[in-house]
CSV table of C-alpha atoms in Angstrom, one decimal:
chain,number,residue,atom,x,y,z
C,1,MET,CA,4.1,-24.4,-5.9
C,2,ASP,CA,0.6,-25.5,-6.8
C,3,LYS,CA,0.9,-28.0,-9.6
C,4,ARG,CA,-2.2,-29.9,-10.7
C,5,ILE,CA,-2.4,-32.5,-13.4
C,6,LYS,CA,-4.3,-31.0,-16.3
C,7,VAL,CA,-6.0,-33.2,-18.8
C,8,LEU,CA,-7.7,-32.5,-22.1
C,9,VAL,CA,-10.7,-34.9,-22.7
C,10,ALA,CA,-11.3,-34.8,-26.4
C,11,LYS,CA,-13.8,-36.5,-28.8
C,12,PRO,CA,-12.1,-36.7,-32.2
C,13,GLY,CA,-14.2,-37.5,-35.3
C,14,LEU,CA,-17.8,-37.7,-36.0
C,15,ASP,CA,-19.5,-40.0,-33.4
C,16,GLY,CA,-22.0,-38.1,-31.2
C,17,HIS,CA,-21.7,-40.2,-28.0
C,18,ASP,CA,-20.0,-38.4,-25.2
C,19,ARG,CA,-21.5,-40.1,-22.1
C,20,GLY,CA,-18.2,-42.1,-21.7
C,21,ALA,CA,-16.1,-39.0,-22.1
C,22,LYS,CA,-18.2,-37.2,-19.5
C,23,VAL,CA,-18.0,-40.0,-17.0
C,24,VAL,CA,-14.2,-40.1,-17.4
C,25,ALA,CA,-14.0,-36.3,-17.1
C,26,ARG,CA,-16.0,-36.4,-13.9
C,27,ALA,CA,-13.9,-39.1,-12.4
C,28,LEU,CA,-10.7,-37.2,-13.2
C,29,ARG,CA,-12.2,-34.1,-11.6
C,30,ASP,CA,-12.9,-36.0,-8.5
C,31,ALA,CA,-9.3,-37.3,-8.5
C,32,GLY,CA,-8.2,-33.6,-8.2
C,33,PHE,CA,-7.3,-33.1,-11.9
C,34,GLU,CA,-8.1,-30.0,-13.9
C,35,VAL,CA,-10.1,-31.3,-16.9
C,36,VAL,CA,-10.6,-29.3,-20.1
C,37,TYR,CA,-13.5,-30.7,-22.0
C,38,THR,CA,-13.9,-29.5,-25.6
C,39,GLY,CA,-17.0,-31.2,-26.7
C,40,LEU,CA,-18.0,-33.3,-29.6
C,41,ARG,CA,-16.7,-33.6,-33.2
C,42,GLN,CA,-13.2,-32.2,-32.9
C,43,THR,CA,-10.7,-32.5,-35.7
C,44,PRO,CA,-7.2,-33.7,-34.8
C,45,GLU,CA,-5.9,-30.2,-35.5
C,46,GLN,CA,-8.4,-28.6,-33.0
C,47,ILE,CA,-7.4,-31.1,-30.4
C,48,ALA,CA,-3.7,-30.5,-30.8
C,49,GLU,CA,-4.1,-26.8,-30.8
C,50,ALA,CA,-6.3,-26.8,-27.7
C,51,ALA,CA,-3.8,-29.1,-25.9
C,52,MET,CA,-1.0,-26.7,-26.7
C,53,GLN,CA,-3.0,-23.6,-25.6
C,54,GLU,CA,-3.9,-25.2,-22.4
C,55,ASP,CA,-0.5,-26.8,-21.9
C,56,VAL,CA,-2.1,-30.0,-20.7
C,57,ASP,CA,-0.1,-32.9,-19.2
C,58,VAL,CA,-2.4,-35.5,-20.7
C,59,VAL,CA,-4.5,-35.8,-23.9
C,60,ALA,CA,-7.3,-38.3,-23.3
C,61,MET,CA,-9.3,-39.2,-26.5
C,62,SER,CA,-12.6,-41.0,-26.5
C,63,LEU,CA,-13.9,-42.6,-29.8
C,64,LEU,CA,-16.7,-45.0,-30.5
C,65,SER,CA,-16.9,-44.7,-34.3
C,66,GLY,CA,-14.2,-47.1,-35.4
C,67,ALA,CA,-12.0,-44.3,-36.8
C,68,HIS,CA,-9.3,-44.7,-34.1
C,69,PRO,CA,-6.7,-46.3,-36.4
C,70,HIS,CA,-6.6,-43.0,-38.4
C,71,LEU,CA,-7.5,-40.4,-35.8
C,72,PHE,CA,-5.5,-41.4,-32.7
C,73,PRO,CA,-2.1,-41.5,-34.5
C,74,LYS,CA,-2.9,-38.3,-36.3
C,75,VAL,CA,-3.5,-36.5,-32.9
C,76,VAL,CA,-0.2,-38.0,-31.6
C,77,GLU,CA,1.6,-36.6,-34.6
C,78,LEU,CA,0.1,-33.1,-34.4
C,79,VAL,CA,0.5,-32.9,-30.6
C,80,ARG,CA,4.2,-33.8,-30.9
C,81,GLY,CA,4.5,-31.4,-33.8
C,82,LYS,CA,3.5,-28.5,-31.4
C,83,GLY,CA,6.6,-29.2,-29.3
C,84,MET,CA,4.7,-31.1,-26.6
C,85,LYS,CA,7.2,-33.9,-26.2
C,86,ASP,CA,6.2,-35.0,-22.7
C,87,ALA,CA,2.4,-35.0,-22.9
C,88,LEU,CA,0.9,-38.3,-22.1
C,89,ILE,CA,-1.6,-39.4,-24.9
C,90,ILE,CA,-4.2,-42.0,-24.1
C,91,GLY,CA,-7.3,-43.3,-25.7
C,92,GLY,CA,-10.5,-45.1,-24.9
C,93,GLY,CA,-13.7,-46.3,-26.3
C,94,VAL,CA,-14.8,-49.2,-28.5
C,95,ILE,CA,-11.4,-50.4,-29.6
C,96,PRO,CA,-10.8,-54.0,-30.7
C,97,GLU,CA,-7.9,-55.6,-28.8
C,98,THR,CA,-6.3,-56.4,-32.1
C,99,ASP,CA,-6.0,-52.7,-32.9
C,100,ILE,CA,-4.2,-51.8,-29.7
C,101,PRO,CA,-0.6,-52.8,-30.6
C,102,ALA,CA,-0.6,-50.6,-33.7
C,103,LEU,CA,-2.0,-47.6,-31.7
C,104,LYS,CA,0.7,-48.1,-29.1
C,105,GLU,CA,3.3,-48.3,-31.9
C,106,ALA,CA,2.0,-45.0,-33.1
C,107,GLY,CA,2.6,-43.3,-29.7
C,108,VAL,CA,-0.7,-43.8,-27.8
C,109,SER,CA,0.6,-44.7,-24.4
C,110,GLU,CA,-2.4,-46.7,-23.2
C,111,VAL,CA,-5.8,-47.7,-24.5
C,112,PHE,CA,-8.8,-48.3,-22.2
C,113,THR,CA,-11.7,-50.5,-23.5
C,114,PRO,CA,-15.3,-50.7,-22.3
C,115,GLY,CA,-15.6,-52.0,-18.7
C,116,THR,CA,-12.4,-50.3,-17.5
C,117,PRO,CA,-13.0,-48.9,-14.0
C,118,THR,CA,-12.4,-45.1,-13.9
C,119,THR,CA,-10.0,-45.6,-11.0
C,120,LYS,CA,-7.7,-47.5,-13.4
C,121,VAL,CA,-7.5,-44.5,-15.7
C,122,VAL,CA,-6.8,-42.2,-12.8
C,123,ASP,CA,-4.1,-44.5,-11.4
C,124,TYR,CA,-2.5,-44.9,-14.9
C,125,ILE,CA,-2.3,-41.1,-15.3
C,126,LYS,CA,-0.9,-40.6,-11.8
C,127,ALA,CA,1.8,-43.2,-12.4
C,128,ASN,CA,2.8,-42.1,-15.9
C,129,VAL,CA,2.4,-38.3,-16.1
C,130,LYS,CA,5.6,-36.4,-16.5
X,1,MET,CA,11.8,-24.7,-22.8
X,2,GLU,CA,14.4,-22.1,-22.0
X,3,ASN,CA,14.0,-18.3,-22.4
X,4,ILE,CA,10.2,-18.6,-22.1
X,5,ALA,CA,9.8,-14.8,-21.7
X,6,GLU,CA,11.9,-14.0,-24.8
X,7,GLU,CA,10.0,-16.6,-26.8
X,8,VAL,CA,6.7,-15.0,-25.6
X,9,LEU,CA,7.8,-11.6,-26.8
X,10,LYS,CA,8.7,-13.1,-30.2
X,11,GLY,CA,5.2,-14.4,-30.5
X,12,ASN,CA,5.7,-18.1,-29.8
X,13,ARG,CA,2.3,-19.5,-28.8
X,14,PHE,CA,3.6,-22.5,-26.9
X,15,ALA,CA,5.9,-20.2,-24.9
X,16,LEU,CA,2.8,-18.1,-23.9
X,17,SER,CA,1.1,-21.3,-22.9
X,18,LYS,CA,4.2,-22.4,-20.8
X,19,ALA,CA,4.4,-18.9,-19.2
X,20,ILE,CA,0.8,-19.1,-18.0
X,21,THR,CA,1.5,-22.6,-16.6
X,22,ALA,CA,4.5,-21.3,-14.7
X,23,ILE,CA,2.4,-18.4,-13.4
X,24,GLU,CA,-0.5,-20.5,-12.4
X,25,ASN,CA,1.5,-23.3,-10.7
X,26,GLU,CA,3.9,-20.8,-9.1
X,27,TYR,CA,7.0,-22.4,-10.6
X,28,ASP,CA,10.4,-21.1,-9.5
X,29,ASN,CA,10.8,-19.2,-12.9
X,30,ALA,CA,7.4,-17.5,-12.7
X,31,THR,CA,8.7,-14.3,-11.1
X,32,GLU,CA,11.6,-14.0,-13.5
X,33,ILE,CA,9.2,-14.5,-16.5
X,34,MET,CA,6.9,-11.8,-15.2
X,35,GLN,CA,9.8,-9.4,-14.6
X,36,LYS,CA,10.8,-9.7,-18.2
X,37,LEU,CA,7.3,-9.5,-19.6
X,38,TYR,CA,6.1,-6.6,-17.5
X,39,PRO,CA,7.8,-3.8,-19.5
X,40,HIS,CA,5.9,-5.0,-22.5
X,41,THR,CA,2.4,-4.8,-21.0
X,42,GLY,CA,-0.1,-2.1,-21.0
X,43,HIS,CA,-1.1,-2.2,-24.6
X,44,ALA,CA,-4.0,-4.7,-24.6
X,45,TYR,CA,-7.6,-3.6,-23.7
X,46,VAL,CA,-9.1,-5.9,-21.1
X,47,LEU,CA,-12.8,-6.7,-21.3
X,48,GLY,CA,-14.5,-8.4,-18.3
X,49,VAL,CA,-17.5,-10.7,-19.0
X,50,THR,CA,-19.4,-11.7,-15.9
X,51,GLY,CA,-22.9,-12.9,-14.9
X,52,PRO,CA,-24.7,-15.8,-13.5
X,53,PRO,CA,-24.2,-19.5,-14.5
X,54,GLY,CA,-25.9,-20.3,-17.8
X,55,ALA,CA,-26.3,-16.6,-18.8
X,56,GLY,CA,-24.3,-17.4,-22.0
X,57,LYS,CA,-21.0,-15.7,-21.1
X,58,SER,CA,-18.9,-18.2,-23.1
X,59,THR,CA,-21.2,-18.1,-26.2
X,60,LEU,CA,-21.3,-14.4,-26.1
X,61,THR,CA,-17.5,-14.2,-25.7
X,62,ASP,CA,-17.1,-16.5,-28.7
X,63,LYS,CA,-19.3,-14.3,-30.9
X,64,LEU,CA,-17.7,-11.0,-29.6
X,65,ALA,CA,-14.2,-12.4,-30.3
X,66,LYS,CA,-15.2,-13.2,-33.9
X,67,GLU,CA,-16.5,-9.7,-34.3
X,68,TYR,CA,-13.2,-8.3,-33.1
X,69,ARG,CA,-11.4,-10.6,-35.5
X,70,LYS,CA,-13.6,-9.2,-38.4
X,71,ARG,CA,-12.4,-5.7,-37.3
X,72,GLY,CA,-8.8,-6.8,-37.6
X,73,LYS,CA,-8.0,-7.2,-33.9
X,74,THR,CA,-6.2,-10.2,-32.3
X,75,VAL,CA,-7.8,-11.6,-29.2
X,76,GLY,CA,-6.8,-13.4,-26.0
X,77,ILE,CA,-9.4,-15.2,-23.9
X,78,ILE,CA,-9.1,-16.3,-20.3
X,79,ALA,CA,-12.0,-18.4,-19.3
X,80,ILE,CA,-12.4,-19.3,-15.6
X,81,ASP,CA,-14.4,-22.2,-14.2
X,82,PRO,CA,-14.9,-23.3,-10.6
X,83,THR,CA,-12.4,-25.6,-8.8
X,84,SER,CA,-14.1,-28.2,-6.5
X,85,PRO,CA,-13.5,-27.2,-2.9
X,86,PHE,CA,-13.5,-31.0,-2.1
X,87,SER,CA,-11.2,-32.6,-4.6
X,88,GLY,CA,-9.3,-29.6,-5.9
X,89,GLY,CA,-10.3,-30.8,-9.4
X,90,ALA,CA,-12.2,-28.8,-12.0
X,91,ILE,CA,-14.1,-29.2,-15.2
X,92,LEU,CA,-13.0,-26.4,-17.5
X,93,GLY,CA,-15.8,-26.4,-20.1
X,94,ASP,CA,-15.9,-22.9,-21.6
X,95,ARG,CA,-13.9,-23.9,-24.7
X,96,ILE,CA,-16.9,-26.0,-25.8
X,97,ARG,CA,-18.6,-22.8,-26.9
X,98,MET,CA,-15.4,-21.5,-28.6
X,99,ASN,CA,-14.3,-24.4,-30.8
X,100,GLU,CA,-14.5,-22.4,-34.0
X,101,LEU,CA,-11.9,-20.0,-32.6
X,102,THR,CA,-9.4,-22.8,-31.8
X,103,LEU,CA,-7.6,-22.8,-35.1
X,104,ASP,CA,-7.7,-19.0,-35.6
X,105,PRO,CA,-4.0,-17.9,-35.3
X,106,GLY,CA,-5.2,-14.5,-34.1
X,107,VAL,CA,-6.9,-16.0,-31.1
X,108,PHE,CA,-5.4,-17.7,-27.9
X,109,ILE,CA,-7.7,-19.2,-25.4
X,110,ARG,CA,-6.7,-20.4,-21.9
X,111,SER,CA,-9.0,-22.0,-19.3
X,112,MET,CA,-8.2,-21.6,-15.6
X,113,GLY,CA,-9.7,-23.1,-12.4
X,114,THR,CA,-10.5,-20.7,-9.5
X,115,ARG,CA,-8.3,-22.8,-7.1
X,116,GLY,CA,-9.8,-21.5,-4.0
X,117,SER,CA,-10.3,-17.9,-5.0
X,118,LEU,CA,-13.8,-16.7,-4.2
X,119,GLY,CA,-14.0,-13.5,-6.2
X,120,GLY,CA,-15.0,-15.0,-9.5
X,121,LEU,CA,-11.4,-15.1,-10.9
X,122,SER,CA,-8.3,-17.1,-9.9
X,123,HIS,CA,-5.5,-15.5,-8.0
X,124,LYS,CA,-3.3,-15.8,-11.0
X,125,THR,CA,-5.7,-14.3,-13.6
X,126,ALA,CA,-4.1,-10.8,-13.5
X,127,ASP,CA,-0.7,-12.3,-14.3
X,128,ALA,CA,-2.1,-14.5,-17.1
X,129,VAL,CA,-3.6,-11.3,-18.6
X,130,LYS,CA,-0.2,-9.6,-18.5
X,131,ALA,CA,1.4,-12.6,-20.3
X,132,MET,CA,-1.2,-12.3,-23.1
X,133,ASP,CA,-0.7,-8.6,-23.2
X,134,ALA,CA,3.1,-8.9,-23.5
X,135,PHE,CA,2.6,-11.6,-26.2
X,136,GLY,CA,0.8,-8.9,-28.2
X,137,VAL,CA,-2.9,-9.5,-28.5
X,138,ASP,CA,-5.0,-6.3,-28.9
X,139,VAL,CA,-8.0,-7.3,-26.8
X,140,ILE,CA,-8.2,-9.7,-23.8
X,141,PHE,CA,-11.5,-11.1,-22.6
X,142,VAL,CA,-11.6,-12.3,-19.1
X,143,GLU,CA,-14.7,-14.5,-18.5
X,144,THR,CA,-15.5,-15.1,-14.9
X,145,VAL,CA,-17.0,-18.1,-13.3
X,146,GLY,CA,-20.8,-18.0,-13.1
X,147,VAL,CA,-21.3,-15.5,-10.3
X,148,GLY,CA,-24.1,-14.8,-7.8
X,149,GLN,CA,-24.1,-11.4,-6.1
X,150,SER,CA,-20.8,-10.7,-4.6
X,151,GLU,CA,-18.0,-12.0,-6.8
X,152,VAL,CA,-16.8,-8.7,-8.1
X,153,ASP,CA,-13.0,-9.1,-8.6
X,154,ILE,CA,-13.4,-8.7,-12.3
X,155,VAL,CA,-13.9,-5.0,-11.9
X,156,LYS,CA,-10.3,-4.7,-10.6
X,157,ALA,CA,-8.9,-6.7,-13.5
X,158,ALA,CA,-10.8,-5.3,-16.5
X,159,ASP,CA,-10.8,-1.9,-18.2
X,160,THR,CA,-14.5,-2.3,-19.2
X,161,THR,CA,-16.8,-4.8,-17.4
X,162,MET,CA,-19.9,-6.2,-19.0
X,163,VAL,CA,-22.5,-7.9,-16.8
X,164,VAL,CA,-24.5,-10.5,-18.7
X,165,LEU,CA,-28.0,-11.2,-17.4
X,166,ILE,CA,-30.9,-13.3,-18.6
X,167,PRO,CA,-34.7,-13.0,-18.1
X,168,GLY,CA,-36.4,-14.9,-15.3
X,169,MET,CA,-34.0,-14.7,-12.4
X,170,GLY,CA,-35.9,-12.7,-9.9
X,171,ASP,CA,-37.8,-9.5,-9.3
X,172,ASP,CA,-36.6,-6.0,-9.1
X,173,ILE,CA,-35.5,-6.1,-5.5
X,174,GLN,CA,-32.7,-8.4,-6.7
X,175,ALA,CA,-31.7,-5.6,-9.0
X,176,ILE,CA,-31.2,-3.0,-6.2
X,177,LYS,CA,-29.0,-5.2,-4.0
X,178,ALA,CA,-25.4,-4.4,-3.8
X,179,GLY,CA,-22.8,-6.5,-5.8
X,180,ILE,CA,-22.5,-7.4,-9.4
X,181,LEU,CA,-25.1,-4.9,-10.5
X,182,GLU,CA,-22.9,-2.1,-9.3
X,183,ILE,CA,-19.9,-3.1,-11.4
X,184,GLY,CA,-21.4,-3.2,-14.9
X,185,ASP,CA,-20.1,-0.5,-17.3
X,186,ILE,CA,-22.4,-2.3,-19.8
X,187,PHE,CA,-25.3,-4.6,-19.2
X,188,THR,CA,-26.3,-7.1,-21.8
X,189,ILE,CA,-29.5,-9.1,-21.6
X,190,ASN,CA,-28.8,-12.3,-23.4
X,191,LYS,CA,-31.4,-14.8,-24.5
X,192,ALA,CA,-33.5,-11.7,-25.2
X,193,ASP,CA,-36.0,-13.8,-27.1
X,194,HIS,CA,-37.1,-15.4,-23.9
X,195,ASP,CA,-40.1,-14.2,-21.9
X,196,GLY,CA,-39.4,-11.4,-19.5
X,197,ALA,CA,-36.5,-9.7,-21.4
X,198,ASP,CA,-38.4,-6.4,-21.7
X,199,LYS,CA,-39.4,-6.5,-18.0
X,200,LEU,CA,-35.8,-7.1,-17.0
X,201,ALA,CA,-34.7,-4.2,-19.1
X,202,THR,CA,-37.2,-1.9,-17.5
X,203,GLU,CA,-36.2,-3.0,-14.0
X,204,LEU,CA,-32.6,-2.5,-14.8
X,205,ASN,CA,-33.3,0.9,-16.2
X,206,MET,CA,-35.2,2.0,-13.1
X,207,MET,CA,-32.4,0.8,-10.9
X,208,LEU,CA,-29.7,2.6,-12.9
X,209,ASP,CA,-31.8,5.8,-13.0
X,210,LEU,CA,-31.6,5.8,-9.2
X,211,ASP,CA,-27.9,6.7,-9.6
X,212,GLY,CA,-29.2,10.0,-10.9
X,213,GLU,CA,-26.7,12.5,-12.2
X,214,THR,CA,-23.8,11.4,-10.0
X,215,LYS,CA,-22.1,9.4,-12.7
X,216,ASP,CA,-21.0,10.7,-16.1
X,217,TRP,CA,-21.4,7.2,-17.7
X,218,ARG,CA,-24.9,5.8,-17.6
X,219,PRO,CA,-24.4,2.0,-18.2
X,220,PRO,CA,-26.3,1.1,-21.4
X,221,ILE,CA,-28.6,-1.9,-21.4
X,222,LEU,CA,-28.2,-4.0,-24.6
X,223,LYS,CA,-30.1,-7.0,-25.8
X,224,ALA,CA,-28.5,-10.0,-27.5
X,225,ILE,CA,-29.3,-13.5,-28.6
X,226,ALA,CA,-25.7,-14.8,-28.7
X,227,ASN,CA,-26.3,-18.2,-30.3
X,228,GLN,CA,-28.1,-16.5,-33.2
X,229,ASN,CA,-25.4,-13.8,-33.5
X,230,ILE,CA,-28.0,-11.1,-32.8
X,231,GLY,CA,-26.9,-7.9,-31.0
X,232,ILE,CA,-23.2,-8.7,-31.2
X,233,LYS,CA,-22.0,-5.7,-33.3
X,234,GLU,CA,-23.9,-3.4,-30.9
X,235,VAL,CA,-22.0,-4.8,-27.9
X,236,VAL,CA,-18.6,-4.3,-29.6
X,237,ASP,CA,-19.6,-0.8,-30.6
X,238,THR,CA,-20.6,-0.1,-27.0
X,239,PHE,CA,-17.2,-1.5,-25.8
X,240,HIS,CA,-15.5,1.0,-28.1
X,241,LYS,CA,-17.8,3.8,-26.9
X,242,HIS,CA,-17.0,3.0,-23.2
X,243,HIS,CA,-13.3,2.8,-24.0
X,244,ASP,CA,-13.3,6.2,-25.7
X,245,HIS,CA,-15.3,7.7,-22.8
X,246,ILE,CA,-13.0,6.5,-20.0
X,247,GLU,CA,-9.9,7.4,-22.1
X,248,GLY,CA,-11.3,10.8,-22.7
X,249,ASN,CA,-12.1,11.7,-19.1
X,250,GLY,CA,-9.0,10.1,-17.5
X,251,GLN,CA,-10.9,7.2,-15.9
X,252,LEU,CA,-8.9,4.6,-17.7
X,253,THR,CA,-5.7,6.0,-16.2
X,254,VAL,CA,-7.3,6.1,-12.8
X,255,ARG,CA,-8.5,2.5,-13.1
X,256,ARG,CA,-5.1,1.2,-14.3
X,257,THR,CA,-3.3,3.1,-11.5
X,258,GLU,CA,-5.6,1.6,-9.0
X,259,ARG,CA,-5.0,-1.8,-10.5
X,260,ALA,CA,-1.2,-1.4,-10.3
X,261,LYS,CA,-1.5,-0.4,-6.7
X,262,ASN,CA,-3.8,-3.3,-5.8
X,263,GLU,CA,-1.7,-5.8,-7.6
X,264,MET,CA,1.5,-4.6,-5.9
X,265,LEU,CA,-0.2,-4.8,-2.4
X,266,ASP,CA,-1.7,-8.2,-3.1
X,267,LEU,CA,1.8,-9.5,-4.2
X,268,LEU,CA,3.3,-8.0,-1.0
X,269,ASP,CA,0.6,-9.6,1.2
X,270,ALA,CA,1.1,-13.0,-0.5
X,271,ARG,CA,4.8,-12.9,-0.2
X,272,ILE,CA,4.9,-11.7,3.4
X,273,GLY,CA,2.2,-14.3,4.3
X,274,ALA,CA,4.1,-17.1,2.7
X,275,TYR,CA,7.4,-16.0,4.3
X,276,VAL,CA,5.9,-15.8,7.8
X,277,ARG,CA,4.1,-19.1,7.4
X,278,HIS,CA,7.1,-20.9,6.2
X,279,ASN,CA,9.1,-19.6,9.1
X,280,ILE,CA,6.7,-20.7,11.8
X,281,VAL,CA,6.2,-24.0,10.2
X,282,ASP,CA,10.0,-24.6,9.7
X,283,ASN,CA,10.9,-23.6,13.2
X,284,GLY,CA,8.3,-26.0,14.5
X,285,LYS,CA,6.5,-23.3,16.5
X,286,LEU,CA,3.1,-23.5,14.8
X,287,ASP,CA,1.9,-26.6,16.7
X,288,GLU,CA,3.1,-25.1,20.0
X,289,TYR,CA,1.1,-21.8,19.3
X,290,VAL,CA,-2.0,-23.8,18.3
X,291,GLN,CA,-1.9,-25.9,21.4
X,292,ASP,CA,-1.4,-22.8,23.6
X,293,ILE,CA,-4.3,-21.0,21.9
X,294,LYS,CA,-6.5,-24.0,22.1
X,295,ALA,CA,-5.8,-24.4,25.9
X,296,ARG,CA,-6.6,-20.7,26.3
X,297,LYS,CA,-3.1,-20.0,27.7
X,298,THR,CA,-2.8,-17.3,25.1
X,299,ASP,CA,-4.9,-15.9,22.3
X,300,PRO,CA,-4.3,-15.7,18.5
X,301,TYR,CA,-4.0,-11.9,18.6
X,302,THR,CA,-1.1,-12.0,21.0
X,303,VAL,CA,0.6,-14.8,19.2
X,304,VAL,CA,0.4,-13.0,15.8
X,305,ASN,CA,1.7,-9.8,17.3
X,306,SER,CA,4.7,-11.5,18.8
X,307,VAL,CA,5.4,-13.5,15.6
X,308,LEU,CA,5.4,-10.4,13.5
X,309,GLN,CA,7.5,-8.5,16.0
X,310,ASP,CA,10.1,-11.2,16.0
X,311,MET,CA,10.2,-11.7,12.2
X,312,LEU,CA,9.9,-8.2,10.8
X,313,LYS,CA,12.1,-6.2,13.1
């Protein structure tokens, strides 16, 4: 058996800043994960479909535009709707602390805000992936 | 998910995805899935896309897939990117060029890391192709990692192989070396609006003319500018032409027979290797052998002979 953790790093919505997503993608690669990166400006539908086709263990979204209260829950709903019940769904970016409880309520397992060391993201995935 | 193979045959996309995961990770149910899918394979046409890093293989594949969709065909794409030899991780980035295909229900894209395979594919690519074939797509693109000169496994996996080149990568001596330039059924010069495209075409033509009359298919040299959608129809037309040619002269059957033989022998090698390894690890003799070899009390050739004699008699 040769199982590796597979992660989709996705940029939902319209912001054009993917430096953070690329830094995270690189850190996950160096942790031995297989990282599918789909680039900027993805709709929730595209993210969910790509997650399904790639059968990823983790969907990691990065968003800096402020649209997270709408887009993160939408991705969760669509990913679960594809039958992916076990996939871990996490988010990161410029997310106000006060928004985090509602995101978790909507099924986002964890939210990482600016300043989070990449090792924390890696450790979280290793500890929580199914 | 239970009954993965049955669900794949019914056209369940998530089941196809799960089947490829089982194959790639060598899950316990992978062999059973392949046994059930195999009778339903042999219908899809497999197109190999190879060439150096940055040649535009993913962009070209994206555009070619769209052209096949316009012609009413369903498409599978297997896109391979390199696995890090240090961490075992990989960035699989080919989908970035193919985002417009993601929501097309007639297209299924899967990314794979090479996971230690050095031939431009991953060890499990052939089985992933079979899963897509059994699922029922008409055409399967296999896009290799960016290759240098000797990663030529694609020619064993594909019915028609296209080598994608770009201007400015070296002089004509590079073009007469052995390797990827020997495996192209079709050559496409992408980014043909860049300086040097005509010179590259001339050099390739001269190289291919050295083959003389020995081959009955002279690989055509096409030009494309993939990101402007230029030259795409011509490439698809040429794929069809090559398909008709090798179907007509029996080469397609020869290629597929050769593939069946290679795949069976590879599977046999892998199984025997794994079986023997497990045995000498489990019975604790591996360390003993290594110590004796290192101390020059014996040699690896003698040890391997005796291990095989013990185990395979």
